[in-house]
Short mmCIF file of C-alpha atoms and ligand atoms in Angstrom, two decimals:
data_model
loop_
_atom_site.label_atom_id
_atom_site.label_comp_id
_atom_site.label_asym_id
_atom_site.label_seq_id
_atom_site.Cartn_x
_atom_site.Cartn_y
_atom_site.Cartn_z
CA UNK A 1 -23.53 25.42 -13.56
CA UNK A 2 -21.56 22.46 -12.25
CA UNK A 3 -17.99 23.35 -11.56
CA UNK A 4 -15.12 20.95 -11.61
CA UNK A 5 -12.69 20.98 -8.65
CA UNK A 6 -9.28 19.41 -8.44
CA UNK A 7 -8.55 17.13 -5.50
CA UNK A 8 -5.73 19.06 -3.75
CA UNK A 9 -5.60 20.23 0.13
CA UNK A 10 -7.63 24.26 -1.63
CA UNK A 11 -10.00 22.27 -3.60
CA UNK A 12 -11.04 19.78 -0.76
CA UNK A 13 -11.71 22.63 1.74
CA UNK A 14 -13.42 24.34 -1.00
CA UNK A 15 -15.61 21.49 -1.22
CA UNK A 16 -16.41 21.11 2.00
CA UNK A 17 -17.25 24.81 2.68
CA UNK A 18 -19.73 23.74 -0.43
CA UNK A 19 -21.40 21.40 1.31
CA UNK A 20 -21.81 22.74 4.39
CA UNK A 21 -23.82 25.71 2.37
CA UNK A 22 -26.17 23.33 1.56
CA UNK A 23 -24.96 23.01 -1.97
CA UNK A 24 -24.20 19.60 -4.03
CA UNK A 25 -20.80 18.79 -4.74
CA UNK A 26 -19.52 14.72 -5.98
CA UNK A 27 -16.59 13.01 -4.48
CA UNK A 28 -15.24 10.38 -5.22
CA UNK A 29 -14.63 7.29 -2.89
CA UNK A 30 -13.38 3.77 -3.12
CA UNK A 31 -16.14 2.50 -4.47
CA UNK A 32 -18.02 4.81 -7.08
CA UNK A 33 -18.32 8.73 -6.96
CA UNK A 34 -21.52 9.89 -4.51
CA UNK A 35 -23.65 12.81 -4.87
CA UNK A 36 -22.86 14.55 -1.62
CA UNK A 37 -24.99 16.70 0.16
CA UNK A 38 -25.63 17.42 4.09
CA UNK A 39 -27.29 15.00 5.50
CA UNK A 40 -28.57 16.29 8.26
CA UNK A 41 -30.25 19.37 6.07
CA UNK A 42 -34.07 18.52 4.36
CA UNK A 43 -33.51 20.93 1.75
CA UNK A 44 -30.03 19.67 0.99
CA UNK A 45 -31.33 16.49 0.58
CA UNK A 46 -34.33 17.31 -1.59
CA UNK A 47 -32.08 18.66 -3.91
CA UNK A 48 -30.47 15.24 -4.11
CA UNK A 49 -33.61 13.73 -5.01
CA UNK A 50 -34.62 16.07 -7.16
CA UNK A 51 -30.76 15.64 -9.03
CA UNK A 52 -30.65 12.45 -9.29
CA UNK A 53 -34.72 12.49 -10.65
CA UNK A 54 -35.54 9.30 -8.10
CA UNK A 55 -39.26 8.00 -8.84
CA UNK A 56 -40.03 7.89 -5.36
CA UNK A 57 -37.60 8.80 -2.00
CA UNK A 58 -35.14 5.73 -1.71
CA UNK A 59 -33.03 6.33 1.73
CA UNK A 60 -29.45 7.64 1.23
CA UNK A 61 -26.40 6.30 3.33
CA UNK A 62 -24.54 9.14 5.69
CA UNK A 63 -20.91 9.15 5.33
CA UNK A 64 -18.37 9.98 7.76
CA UNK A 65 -14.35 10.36 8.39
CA UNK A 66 -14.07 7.41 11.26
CA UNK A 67 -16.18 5.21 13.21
CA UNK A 68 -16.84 6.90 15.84
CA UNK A 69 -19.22 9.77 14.33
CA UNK A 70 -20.62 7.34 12.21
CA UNK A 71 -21.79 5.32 15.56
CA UNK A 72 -22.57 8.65 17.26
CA UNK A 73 -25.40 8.33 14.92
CA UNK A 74 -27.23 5.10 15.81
CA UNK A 75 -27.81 2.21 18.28
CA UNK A 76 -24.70 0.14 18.07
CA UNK A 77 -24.23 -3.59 18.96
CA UNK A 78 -21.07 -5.97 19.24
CA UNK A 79 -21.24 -7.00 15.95
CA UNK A 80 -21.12 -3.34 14.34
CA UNK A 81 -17.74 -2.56 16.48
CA UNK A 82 -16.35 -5.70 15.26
CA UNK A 83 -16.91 -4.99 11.85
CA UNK A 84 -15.84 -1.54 11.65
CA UNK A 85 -12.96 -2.63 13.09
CA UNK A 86 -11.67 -5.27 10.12
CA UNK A 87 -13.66 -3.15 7.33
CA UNK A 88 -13.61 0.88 8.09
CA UNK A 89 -12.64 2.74 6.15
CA UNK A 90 -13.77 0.30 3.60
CA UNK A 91 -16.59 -0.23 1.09
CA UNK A 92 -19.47 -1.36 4.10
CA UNK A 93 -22.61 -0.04 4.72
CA UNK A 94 -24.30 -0.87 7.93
CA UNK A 95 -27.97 -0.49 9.28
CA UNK A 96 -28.34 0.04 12.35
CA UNK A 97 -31.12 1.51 14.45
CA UNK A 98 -31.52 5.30 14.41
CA UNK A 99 -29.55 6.10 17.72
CA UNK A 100 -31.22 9.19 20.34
CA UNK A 101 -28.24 11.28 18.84
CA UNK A 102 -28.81 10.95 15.85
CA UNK A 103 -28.77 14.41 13.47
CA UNK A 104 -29.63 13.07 9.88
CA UNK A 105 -32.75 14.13 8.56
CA UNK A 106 -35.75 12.25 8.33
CA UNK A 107 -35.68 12.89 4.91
CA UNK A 108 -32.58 11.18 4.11
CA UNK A 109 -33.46 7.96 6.34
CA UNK A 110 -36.98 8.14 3.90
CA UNK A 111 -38.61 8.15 6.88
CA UNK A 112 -37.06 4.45 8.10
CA UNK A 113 -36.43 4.02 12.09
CA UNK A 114 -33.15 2.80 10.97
CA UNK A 115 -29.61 4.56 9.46
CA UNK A 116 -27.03 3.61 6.87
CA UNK A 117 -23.77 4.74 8.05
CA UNK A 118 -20.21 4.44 6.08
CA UNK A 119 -17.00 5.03 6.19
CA UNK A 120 -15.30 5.16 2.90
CA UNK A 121 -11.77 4.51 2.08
CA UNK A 122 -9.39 7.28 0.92
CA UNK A 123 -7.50 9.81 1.62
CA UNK A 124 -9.94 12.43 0.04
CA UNK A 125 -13.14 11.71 1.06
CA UNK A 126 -12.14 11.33 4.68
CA UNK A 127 -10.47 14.54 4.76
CA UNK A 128 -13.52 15.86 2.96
CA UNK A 129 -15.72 14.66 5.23
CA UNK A 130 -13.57 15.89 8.32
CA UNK A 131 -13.45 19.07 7.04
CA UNK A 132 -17.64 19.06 6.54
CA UNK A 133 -18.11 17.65 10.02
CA UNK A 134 -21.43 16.56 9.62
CA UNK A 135 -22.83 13.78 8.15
CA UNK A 136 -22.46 13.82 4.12
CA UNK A 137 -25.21 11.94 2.26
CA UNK A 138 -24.34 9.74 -0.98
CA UNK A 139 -25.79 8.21 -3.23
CA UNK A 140 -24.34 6.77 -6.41
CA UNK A 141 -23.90 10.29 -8.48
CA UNK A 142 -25.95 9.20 -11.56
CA UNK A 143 -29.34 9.78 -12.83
CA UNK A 144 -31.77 7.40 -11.45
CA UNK A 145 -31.95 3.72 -13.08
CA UNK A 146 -28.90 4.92 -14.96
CA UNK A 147 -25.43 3.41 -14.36
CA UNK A 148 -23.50 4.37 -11.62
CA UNK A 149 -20.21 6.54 -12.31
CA UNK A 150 -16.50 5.34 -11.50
CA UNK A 151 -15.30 8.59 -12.64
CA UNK A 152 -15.79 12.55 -12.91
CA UNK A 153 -16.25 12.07 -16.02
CA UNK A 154 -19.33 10.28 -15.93
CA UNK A 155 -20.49 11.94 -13.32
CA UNK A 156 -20.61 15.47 -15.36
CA UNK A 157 -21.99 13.61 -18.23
CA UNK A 158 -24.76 12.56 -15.73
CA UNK A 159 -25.41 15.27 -13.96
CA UNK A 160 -23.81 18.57 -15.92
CA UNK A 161 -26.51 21.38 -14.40
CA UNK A 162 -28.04 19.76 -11.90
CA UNK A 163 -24.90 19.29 -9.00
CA UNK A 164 -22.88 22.30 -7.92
CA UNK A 165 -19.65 20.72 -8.36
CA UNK A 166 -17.41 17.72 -8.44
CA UNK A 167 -14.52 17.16 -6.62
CA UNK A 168 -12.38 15.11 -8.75
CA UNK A 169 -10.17 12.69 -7.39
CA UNK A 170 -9.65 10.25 -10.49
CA UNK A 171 -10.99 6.81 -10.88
CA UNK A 172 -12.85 4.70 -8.13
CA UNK A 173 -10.57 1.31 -7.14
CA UNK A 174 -13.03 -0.62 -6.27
CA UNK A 175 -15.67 0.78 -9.23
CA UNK A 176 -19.00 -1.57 -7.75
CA UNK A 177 -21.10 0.36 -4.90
CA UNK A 178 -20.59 -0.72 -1.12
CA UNK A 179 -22.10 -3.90 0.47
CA UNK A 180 -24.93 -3.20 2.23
CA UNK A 181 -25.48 -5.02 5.75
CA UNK A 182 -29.03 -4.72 8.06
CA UNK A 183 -27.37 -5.75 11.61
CA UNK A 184 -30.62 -3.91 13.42
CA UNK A 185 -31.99 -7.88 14.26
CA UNK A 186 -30.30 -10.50 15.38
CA UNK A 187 -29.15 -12.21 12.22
CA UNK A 188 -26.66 -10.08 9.47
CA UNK A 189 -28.64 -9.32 6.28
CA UNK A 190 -26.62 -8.86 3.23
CA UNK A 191 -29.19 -6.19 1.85
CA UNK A 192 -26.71 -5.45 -1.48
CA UNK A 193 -23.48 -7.66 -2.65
CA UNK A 194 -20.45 -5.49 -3.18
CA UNK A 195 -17.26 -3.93 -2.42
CA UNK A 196 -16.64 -6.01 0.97
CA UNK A 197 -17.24 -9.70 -0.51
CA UNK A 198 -19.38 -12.26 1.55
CA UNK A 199 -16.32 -14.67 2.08
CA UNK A 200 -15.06 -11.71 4.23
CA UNK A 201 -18.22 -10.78 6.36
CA UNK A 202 -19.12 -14.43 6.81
CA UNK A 203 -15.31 -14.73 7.89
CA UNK A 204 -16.15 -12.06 10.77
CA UNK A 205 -19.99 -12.55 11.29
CA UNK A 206 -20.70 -16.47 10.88
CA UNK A 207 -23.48 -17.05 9.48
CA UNK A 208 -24.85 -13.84 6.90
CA UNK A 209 -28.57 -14.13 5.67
CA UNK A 210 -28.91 -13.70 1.77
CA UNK A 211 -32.94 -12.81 1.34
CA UNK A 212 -33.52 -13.74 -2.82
CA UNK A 213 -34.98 -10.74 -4.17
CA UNK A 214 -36.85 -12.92 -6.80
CA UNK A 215 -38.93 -15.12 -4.35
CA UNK A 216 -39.25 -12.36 -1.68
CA UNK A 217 -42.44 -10.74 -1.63
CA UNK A 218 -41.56 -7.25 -1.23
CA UNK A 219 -37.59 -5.70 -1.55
CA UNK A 220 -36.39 -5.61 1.93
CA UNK A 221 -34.36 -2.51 1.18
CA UNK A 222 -36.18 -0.16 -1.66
CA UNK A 223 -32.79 0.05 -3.73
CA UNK A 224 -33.39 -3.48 -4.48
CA UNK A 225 -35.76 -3.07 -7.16
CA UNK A 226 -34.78 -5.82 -10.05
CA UNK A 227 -34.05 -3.24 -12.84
CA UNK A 228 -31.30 -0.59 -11.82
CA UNK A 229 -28.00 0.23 -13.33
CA UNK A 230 -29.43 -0.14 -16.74
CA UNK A 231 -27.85 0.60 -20.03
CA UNK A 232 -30.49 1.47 -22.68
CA UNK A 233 -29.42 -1.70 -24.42
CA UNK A 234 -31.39 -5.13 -23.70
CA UNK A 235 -28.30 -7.45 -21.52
CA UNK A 236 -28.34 -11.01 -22.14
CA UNK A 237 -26.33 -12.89 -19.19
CA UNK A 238 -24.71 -16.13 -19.18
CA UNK A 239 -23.43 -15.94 -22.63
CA UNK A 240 -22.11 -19.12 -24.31
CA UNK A 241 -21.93 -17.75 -27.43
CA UNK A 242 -22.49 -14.09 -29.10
CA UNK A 243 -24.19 -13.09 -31.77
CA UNK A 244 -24.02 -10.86 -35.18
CA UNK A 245 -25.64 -7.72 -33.92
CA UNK A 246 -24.39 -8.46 -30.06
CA UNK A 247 -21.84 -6.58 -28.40
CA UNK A 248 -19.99 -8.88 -25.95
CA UNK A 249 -18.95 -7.96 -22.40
CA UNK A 250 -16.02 -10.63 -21.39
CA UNK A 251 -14.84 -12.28 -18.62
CA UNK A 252 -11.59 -14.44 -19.06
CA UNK A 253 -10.90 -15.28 -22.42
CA UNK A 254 -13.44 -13.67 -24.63
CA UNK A 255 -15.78 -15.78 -27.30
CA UNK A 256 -15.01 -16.07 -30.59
CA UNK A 257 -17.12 -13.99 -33.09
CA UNK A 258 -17.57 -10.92 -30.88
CA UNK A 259 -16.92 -7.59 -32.60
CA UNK A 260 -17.08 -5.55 -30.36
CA UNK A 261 -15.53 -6.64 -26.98
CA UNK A 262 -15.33 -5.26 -23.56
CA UNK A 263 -12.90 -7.24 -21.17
CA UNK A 264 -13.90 -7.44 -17.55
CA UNK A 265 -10.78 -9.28 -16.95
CA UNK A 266 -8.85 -12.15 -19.86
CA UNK A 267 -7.31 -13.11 -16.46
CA UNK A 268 -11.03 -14.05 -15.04
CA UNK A 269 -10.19 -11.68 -11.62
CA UNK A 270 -12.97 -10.62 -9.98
CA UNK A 271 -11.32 -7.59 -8.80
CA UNK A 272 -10.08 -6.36 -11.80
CA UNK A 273 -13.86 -7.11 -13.53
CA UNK A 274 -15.41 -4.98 -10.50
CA UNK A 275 -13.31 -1.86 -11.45
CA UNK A 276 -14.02 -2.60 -15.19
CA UNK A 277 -17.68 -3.03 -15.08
CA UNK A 278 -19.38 0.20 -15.28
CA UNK A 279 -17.14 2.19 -17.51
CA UNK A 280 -17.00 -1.19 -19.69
CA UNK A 281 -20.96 -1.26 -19.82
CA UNK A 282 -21.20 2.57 -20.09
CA UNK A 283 -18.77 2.04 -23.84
CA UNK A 284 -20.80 -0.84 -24.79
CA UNK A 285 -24.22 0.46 -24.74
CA UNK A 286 -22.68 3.95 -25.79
CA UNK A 287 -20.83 2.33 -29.01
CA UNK A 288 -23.26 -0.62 -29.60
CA UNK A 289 -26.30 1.76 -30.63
CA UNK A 290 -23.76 3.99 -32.88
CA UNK A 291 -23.23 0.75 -34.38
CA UNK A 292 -26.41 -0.12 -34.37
CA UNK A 293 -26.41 -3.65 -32.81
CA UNK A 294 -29.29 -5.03 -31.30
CA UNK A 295 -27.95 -5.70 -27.40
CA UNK A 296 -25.18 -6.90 -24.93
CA UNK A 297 -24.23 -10.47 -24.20
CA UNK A 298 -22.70 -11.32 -20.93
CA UNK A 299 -20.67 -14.06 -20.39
CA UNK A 300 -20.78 -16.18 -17.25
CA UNK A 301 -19.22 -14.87 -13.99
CA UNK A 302 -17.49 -16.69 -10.96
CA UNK A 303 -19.62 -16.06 -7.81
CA UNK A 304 -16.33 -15.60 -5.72
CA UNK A 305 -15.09 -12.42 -4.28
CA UNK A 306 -16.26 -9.66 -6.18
CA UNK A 307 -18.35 -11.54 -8.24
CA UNK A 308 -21.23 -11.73 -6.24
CA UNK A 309 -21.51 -7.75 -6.85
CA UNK A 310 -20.83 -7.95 -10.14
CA UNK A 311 -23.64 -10.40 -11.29
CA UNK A 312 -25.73 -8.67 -8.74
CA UNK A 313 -25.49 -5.45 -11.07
CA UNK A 314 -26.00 -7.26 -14.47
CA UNK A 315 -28.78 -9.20 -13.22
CA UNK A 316 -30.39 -5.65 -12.66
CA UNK A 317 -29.20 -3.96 -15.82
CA UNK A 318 -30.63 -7.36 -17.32
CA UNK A 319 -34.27 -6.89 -15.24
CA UNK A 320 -37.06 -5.24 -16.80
CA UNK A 321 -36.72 -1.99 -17.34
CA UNK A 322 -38.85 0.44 -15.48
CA UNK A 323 -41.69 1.82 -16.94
CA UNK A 324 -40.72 5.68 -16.81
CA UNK A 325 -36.84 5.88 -18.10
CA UNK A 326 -35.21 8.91 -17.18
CA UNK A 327 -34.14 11.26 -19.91
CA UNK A 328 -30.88 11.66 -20.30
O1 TXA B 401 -20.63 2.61 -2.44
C1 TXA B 401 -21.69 3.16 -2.11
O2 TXA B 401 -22.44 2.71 -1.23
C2 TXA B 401 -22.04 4.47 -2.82
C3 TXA B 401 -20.97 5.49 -2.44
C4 TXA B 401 -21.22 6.85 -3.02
O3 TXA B 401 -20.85 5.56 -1.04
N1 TXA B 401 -23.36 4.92 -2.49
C5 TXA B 401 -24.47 4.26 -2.93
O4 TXA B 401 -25.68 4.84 -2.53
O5 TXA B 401 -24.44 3.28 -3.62
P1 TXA B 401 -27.09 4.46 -3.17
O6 TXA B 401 -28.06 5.48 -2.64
O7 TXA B 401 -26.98 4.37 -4.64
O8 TXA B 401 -27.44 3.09 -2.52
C6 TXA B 401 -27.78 3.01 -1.15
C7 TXA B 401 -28.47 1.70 -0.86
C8 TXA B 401 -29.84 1.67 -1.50
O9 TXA B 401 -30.03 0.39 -2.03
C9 TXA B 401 -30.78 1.96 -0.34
O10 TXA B 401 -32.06 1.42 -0.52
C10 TXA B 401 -30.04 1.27 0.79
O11 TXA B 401 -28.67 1.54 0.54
N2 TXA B 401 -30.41 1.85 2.10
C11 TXA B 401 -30.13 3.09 2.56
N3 TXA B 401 -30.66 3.26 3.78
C12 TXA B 401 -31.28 2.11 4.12
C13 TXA B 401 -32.00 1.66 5.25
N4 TXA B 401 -32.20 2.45 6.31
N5 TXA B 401 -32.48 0.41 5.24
C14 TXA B 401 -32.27 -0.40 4.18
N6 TXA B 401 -31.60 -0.04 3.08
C15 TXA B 401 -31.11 1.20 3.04
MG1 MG B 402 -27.17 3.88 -6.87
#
């Protein structure tokens, strides 16, 4: 049974005492809600896996109240401490080289030599993880392939049974997943557009390498796989116009024709889209099927700020989807 806990000073130590029984409890952070577990337990991290029904063992980022236990964790470098410093508590992931004190299992690093540390923004989940004290492992609390959840909501419709609990904490801000950064070489990597946009890292970091996940050979970090974040719905992206048996997800002022319309943003801001996105592509698959319409059309995105994330996810919801779906 998964049990639904209310966000106050009871329920967050609650929580935590959860989680530090080895059980699986949500939270909610700035970006999307994660499915905790300890990280630095195998067994509480199989159960993730096993949750979350991944095809094959994808590493999980560690979570932590402040920079320093996060670093405590890994081999740090200038760049790392300069970043933590503009971004923590903020929606970037780093990876770094597994550090000598390092206590996260090999399990949850999927047997990498390198870490993905965070520390989320918000006055719950650092308290949460405070209160755990040890690493917290995260990923996006959805079924694998599926979309990620924004809120408890779609996290219980997700994962009702399977999780222990969820700590509910409302809505996500931010609503698209972290950015993901490989600073273990000498050049940045931007593994994963998101929360943090790439105006701000290259801002800090100079010059930020963006491998293309269609020309390169193999996916540099295994969440990259082209179809993720799916909706059961074929997505068409770059939208000019929309057709008869199309729903239509908007951005700015919506297309004539569409009828039935999910605004991102009539103001075209990227921010505002981010927060929108899964929840809006969660009702449109959801209520095109009732209505029996035949897939989702996109319309074009600005690659500024957030929108880098944003088109990162549709381009994977639009990518082919994988061979075994998950049942619902
Ligand atoms: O915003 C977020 O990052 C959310 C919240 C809950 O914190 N978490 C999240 O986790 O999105 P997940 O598991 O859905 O995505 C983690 C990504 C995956 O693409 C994974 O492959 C990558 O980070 N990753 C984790 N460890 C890695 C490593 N050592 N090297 C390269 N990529 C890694
Ligand atoms: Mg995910």
């Amino acid at each position: 049974m998964t049990i639904l806990i209310r966000a106050d000073a009871e329920g967050i130590s609650r929580a935590a005492e959860m989680l530090r029984a080895g059980k699986l409890v949500a939270f909610g952070t700035e970006t999307v809600y994660g499915l905790g577990g300890l990280a630095t337990s195998d067994a509480a991290v199989a159960r993730i896996f096993a949750a979350k029904g991944r095809p094959r063992f994808n590493p999980l980022i560690s979570h932590f109240p402040d920079a320093d236990s996060a670093f405590a964790q890994v081999r740090t470098n200038d760049l790392a401490h300069k970043l933590a410093e503009v971004f923590w508590p903020g929606p970037l992931t780093m990876i770094l080289p597994r550090g000598p004190g390092a206590t996260v299992s090999d399990l949850a690093a999927a047997g990498l030599d390198t870490l993905a540390i965070r520390v989320p923004r918000g006055d719950v989940p650092r308290q949460l993880l405070r209160e755990v004290g040890a690493p917290v492992a995260g990923p996006s609390a959805n079924r694998s392939g599926a979309i990620s959840p924004s809120d408890a909501f779609h996290v219980l419709r997700s994962l009702e049974g399977r999780i222990d609990a969820i700590l509910d904490s409302g809505p996500c801000a931010v609503g698209v997943e972290s950015t993901v950064l490989d600073l273990s070489s000498d050049v940045p990597v931007l593994l994963r557009p998101g929360g943090t946009t790439l105006e701000q890292l290259t801002d800090v970091c100079g010059r930020v390498y963006q491998p293309d996940d269609r020309t390169e050979a193999l996916p540099v970090s295994p969440g990259r796989l082209l179809s993720h974040y799916a909706p059961e719905l074929p997505l068409r992206l770059d939208a000019h116009e929309v057709g008869p048996d199309e729903a239509l997800l908007a951005f700015g002022p919506a297309l004539p024709g569409g009828g039935l319309v999910w605004n991102l943003s009539e103001t075209g801001n990227t921010e505002e889209a981010a927060a929108r996105l899964y929840a809006g592509l969660r009702f449109l698959d959801a209520e095109g099927q009732r209505r029996g319409l035949k897939g989702l059309a996109a319309m074009p995105i600005s690659r500024t700020g957030l929108g880098l994330a944003i088109l990162d996810r549709l381009r994977r919801a639009a990518g082919p989807h994988p061979t075994s779906r998950p049942t619902p």
